[in-house]
Short mmCIF file of C-alpha atoms in Angstrom, two decimals:
data_model
loop_
_atom_site.label_atom_id
_atom_site.label_comp_id
_atom_site.label_asym_id
_atom_site.label_seq_id
_atom_site.Cartn_x
_atom_site.Cartn_y
_atom_site.Cartn_z
CA ARG A 1 140.12 32.82 70.51
CA PHE A 2 141.62 35.71 68.09
CA ALA A 3 145.34 36.81 68.45
CA PRO A 4 146.52 39.86 70.75
CA GLY A 5 146.74 41.53 68.16
CA GLY A 6 143.33 40.58 66.66
CA PRO A 7 141.57 38.72 63.85
CA THR A 8 143.63 38.96 60.17
CA VAL A 9 140.86 39.29 58.90
CA ALA A 10 140.04 38.12 54.89
CA VAL A 11 137.74 40.26 52.93
CA VAL A 12 136.20 37.62 50.24
CA ASN A 13 135.55 38.47 46.40
CA GLU A 14 136.08 36.85 43.33
CA ASP A 15 139.42 38.52 40.79
CA GLY A 16 137.30 40.44 38.16
CA SER A 17 134.30 40.87 40.02
CA PHE A 18 132.94 44.26 39.27
CA VAL A 19 132.74 45.78 42.87
CA VAL A 20 136.55 43.77 43.25
CA SER A 21 137.77 48.33 44.01
CA ASP A 22 135.26 48.76 46.85
CA THR A 23 136.11 45.44 48.79
CA THR A 24 139.78 46.88 47.88
CA LEU A 25 138.72 49.91 49.42
CA MET A 26 137.16 48.13 52.13
CA ALA A 27 140.22 45.42 52.79
CA LYS A 28 142.06 49.44 52.84
CA LEU A 29 139.92 50.73 54.82
CA LEU A 30 140.52 48.19 57.77
CA ARG A 31 144.25 48.39 57.09
CA SER A 32 144.22 51.61 57.65
CA ALA A 33 141.97 51.75 60.97
CA GLY A 34 144.66 49.04 62.57
CA VAL A 35 142.80 45.65 61.29
CA ASP A 36 145.21 43.29 59.50
CA ALA A 37 142.43 42.56 56.32
CA HIS A 38 143.28 42.09 52.76
CA ARG A 39 140.86 41.26 49.87
CA VAL A 40 141.50 37.92 48.77
CA ASP A 41 140.03 35.52 45.42
CA PRO A 42 137.27 33.08 47.65
CA ARG A 43 139.33 30.03 45.23
CA ALA A 44 142.91 30.55 46.92
CA LEU A 45 141.40 29.76 50.47
CA GLY A 46 142.57 26.77 51.26
CA TRP A 47 141.73 24.74 54.98
CA ASP A 48 144.00 22.09 56.26
CA GLY A 49 141.40 21.35 59.17
CA VAL A 50 142.52 24.19 62.04
CA ASN A 51 144.66 27.21 59.53
CA LEU A 52 142.39 29.34 57.01
CA THR A 53 145.04 30.17 54.38
CA ALA A 54 145.74 32.12 51.54
CA ASP A 55 148.79 33.40 49.64
CA GLY A 56 150.77 31.94 53.30
CA ARG A 57 148.90 34.29 55.47
CA ARG A 58 146.45 33.02 58.39
CA PHE A 59 142.81 34.75 58.91
CA ASP A 60 141.13 34.31 61.22
CA LEU A 61 137.66 36.05 60.00
CA VAL A 62 135.54 36.16 56.38
CA LEU A 63 133.88 39.29 55.23
CA ARG A 64 132.39 38.63 52.39
CA ASP A 65 130.56 40.94 50.16
CA SER A 66 128.09 38.83 48.85
CA HIS A 67 126.79 34.95 48.85
CA GLU A 68 127.54 34.67 45.08
CA GLU A 69 130.99 32.97 45.62
CA LEU A 70 129.60 29.52 46.73
CA THR A 71 125.90 29.30 44.96
CA VAL A 72 126.52 30.70 41.22
CA SER A 73 130.70 32.06 40.22
CA PRO A 74 133.50 31.00 41.16
CA GLY A 75 131.14 28.17 42.84
CA PRO A 76 130.93 25.39 45.53
CA ALA A 77 133.39 23.18 43.70
CA ALA A 78 136.52 26.24 43.36
CA CYS A 79 135.75 27.51 47.18
CA ARG A 80 135.77 24.03 48.36
CA GLY A 81 138.48 25.35 50.97
CA LEU A 82 136.06 27.94 51.70
CA TRP A 83 133.27 26.25 52.79
CA ARG A 84 134.90 23.72 54.85
CA ALA A 85 136.09 26.25 56.93
CA LEU A 86 132.92 27.76 56.98
CA GLU A 87 132.03 24.13 57.78
CA ALA A 88 134.34 23.62 60.87
CA GLY A 89 133.31 27.07 62.70
CA VAL A 90 135.32 29.98 61.09
CA PRO A 91 134.15 33.36 62.17
CA ARG A 92 132.10 35.03 59.74
CA LEU A 93 131.15 38.56 59.91
CA ASN A 94 127.41 38.03 57.03
CA PRO A 95 125.97 34.52 57.60
CA LEU A 96 124.18 33.33 55.09
CA ARG A 97 121.07 34.15 56.61
CA ASP A 98 122.29 37.62 56.38
CA VAL A 99 121.31 37.22 52.65
CA TRP A 100 117.20 37.67 53.08
CA PHE A 101 118.07 41.75 54.44
CA ASP A 102 119.15 41.67 50.28
CA ASP A 103 116.05 41.69 49.26
CA LYS A 104 115.15 45.96 49.47
CA ALA A 105 111.24 44.99 50.05
CA CYS A 106 112.70 45.24 53.94
CA PHE A 107 112.30 48.86 53.84
CA ALA A 108 108.50 48.75 52.68
CA LEU A 109 108.97 46.18 56.35
CA LEU A 110 110.32 49.09 58.13
CA TRP A 111 107.63 51.88 56.46
CA ASP A 112 104.65 50.15 57.15
CA HIS A 113 105.71 49.62 60.57
CA ARG A 114 108.15 51.95 61.97
CA ALA A 115 105.10 53.09 64.46
CA GLU A 116 105.40 50.06 66.07
CA LEU A 117 108.89 50.99 66.20
CA PRO A 118 110.48 52.36 69.37
CA PRO A 119 110.35 56.28 69.50
CA ASP A 120 114.44 56.42 68.72
CA GLU A 121 114.39 53.46 65.68
CA ARG A 122 111.39 54.82 64.66
CA ALA A 123 113.00 58.52 64.41
CA ALA A 124 116.00 56.89 62.42
CA VAL A 125 114.00 54.63 60.10
CA GLU A 126 111.66 58.56 59.04
CA ALA A 127 115.52 60.33 58.98
CA TYR A 128 117.20 58.22 56.50
CA VAL A 129 115.05 55.78 54.76
CA PRO A 130 113.42 56.94 52.14
CA GLU A 131 109.07 55.95 52.35
CA THR A 132 109.71 53.15 50.40
CA VAL A 133 106.77 50.44 48.31
CA VAL A 134 106.60 47.16 46.94
CA VAL A 135 105.18 48.12 43.09
CA GLU A 136 101.92 46.04 43.17
CA PRO A 137 99.39 46.07 39.96
CA ALA A 138 97.58 48.03 42.97
CA GLY A 139 99.14 51.14 42.96
CA LEU A 140 100.26 51.24 39.10
CA GLU A 141 98.19 54.51 38.60
CA GLN A 142 99.12 56.47 42.10
CA LEU A 143 102.84 55.62 40.87
CA ARG A 144 101.98 56.56 37.54
CA ASP A 145 100.84 59.78 38.20
CA GLU A 146 103.49 61.45 40.71
CA GLN A 147 106.40 59.01 38.30
CA GLY A 148 108.31 62.16 38.85
CA GLN A 149 108.52 61.83 42.22
CA TRP A 150 109.29 57.78 43.19
CA VAL A 151 112.13 55.77 42.51
CA LEU A 152 112.31 52.05 40.75
CA LYS A 153 114.60 49.08 41.67
CA PRO A 154 114.83 45.58 41.56
CA ALA A 155 114.09 44.66 44.82
CA THR A 156 116.88 42.32 45.22
CA GLY A 157 118.87 44.12 42.72
CA TYR A 158 122.55 45.99 43.02
CA GLY A 159 124.80 48.40 42.15
CA GLY A 160 123.05 50.17 40.93
CA PHE A 161 121.53 48.30 37.70
CA GLY A 162 117.55 48.28 35.91
CA VAL A 163 117.37 51.48 39.29
CA VAL A 164 115.25 54.85 37.21
CA VAL A 165 115.13 57.44 39.32
CA GLY A 166 112.23 59.33 38.16
CA PRO A 167 113.09 62.95 38.23
CA ALA A 168 115.46 62.56 36.13
CA VAL A 169 114.25 60.64 33.33
CA THR A 170 111.56 61.25 30.09
CA ALA A 171 108.35 60.36 30.68
CA ALA A 172 108.41 57.37 27.76
CA ALA A 173 111.70 56.33 30.03
CA ARG A 174 109.30 55.67 33.65
CA GLU A 175 106.67 53.95 31.58
CA GLU A 176 108.77 51.47 30.26
CA ALA A 177 109.90 50.43 33.93
CA LEU A 178 106.49 50.37 35.08
CA ALA A 179 105.78 47.89 32.30
CA ARG A 180 109.15 46.26 34.14
CA THR A 181 107.12 45.74 37.20
CA LYS A 182 105.17 43.47 36.10
CA ALA A 183 108.28 40.63 35.31
CA THR A 184 110.49 42.17 38.38
CA ARG A 185 109.37 42.85 41.72
CA THR A 186 110.38 45.96 42.70
CA VAL A 187 110.46 48.69 45.41
CA ALA A 188 109.40 51.76 44.49
CA GLN A 189 110.95 54.68 47.56
CA ARG A 190 110.22 58.22 47.14
CA PHE A 191 112.47 60.62 46.14
CA ALA A 192 114.96 62.87 47.45
CA ALA A 193 117.54 65.67 46.78
CA ALA A 194 121.36 64.08 46.87
CA GLY A 195 123.97 66.08 48.76
CA ARG A 196 127.06 65.84 48.43
CA GLN A 197 130.11 64.32 50.81
CA ALA A 198 133.62 62.93 50.91
CA VAL A 199 133.78 59.21 49.38
CA ALA A 200 137.53 57.34 48.98
CA ARG A 201 138.67 56.39 45.64
CA VAL A 202 141.44 54.28 45.69
CA VAL A 203 144.50 55.30 43.82
CA GLY A 204 146.82 53.37 42.87
CA GLU A 205 147.76 51.95 46.62
CA GLY A 206 146.45 55.59 48.07
CA VAL A 207 143.29 56.45 48.90
CA THR A 208 141.88 59.72 47.97
CA TRP A 209 138.03 60.88 49.06
CA GLU A 210 136.06 63.41 46.48
CA GLU A 211 133.30 65.03 47.35
CA GLN A 212 130.00 63.28 44.86
CA HIS A 213 126.44 62.49 45.25
#
């Protein structure tokens, strides 16, 4: 259903979002790979019953950073064009059902059930997913005894907010983090020292690569 040159992709992310640099970079990297992609504020999208457009450009495919534009901010009233387009079946790469996999408890499930996976998939989980547990009251003492070996993360958070890297903080900070698990669903992941790799940065209209953890 796409044109011979491939789809034009709307990378949807609200202006002013704290991850807008990420989605802008995503669109630039897609363009560098030959995909006609553009970051678009969801409020700018209009739907006429046939075409999804913004700034005079027609889009064939929607890629969203999250689902917040349709639920929290700017909200469904401000994003009516996007809502109507998705209801009409405009293709999207991340439908609403994928929100379940935003929960980091999925990593605990993968780890707990890795023996049930085919050998190649089990090897991938063990190589790339740190040992992960959902923090429960019964496990607090072990985490307290081994605090320097674990990283605590809110189960549904993102952007690095609320993450406590055990070996990098004081014992008091680790204890505060454990106390917060009583009110916030939290996962603990076994600490793994980070390597360094090239990471893309947007500089003006260009992209540079810098080594970072």
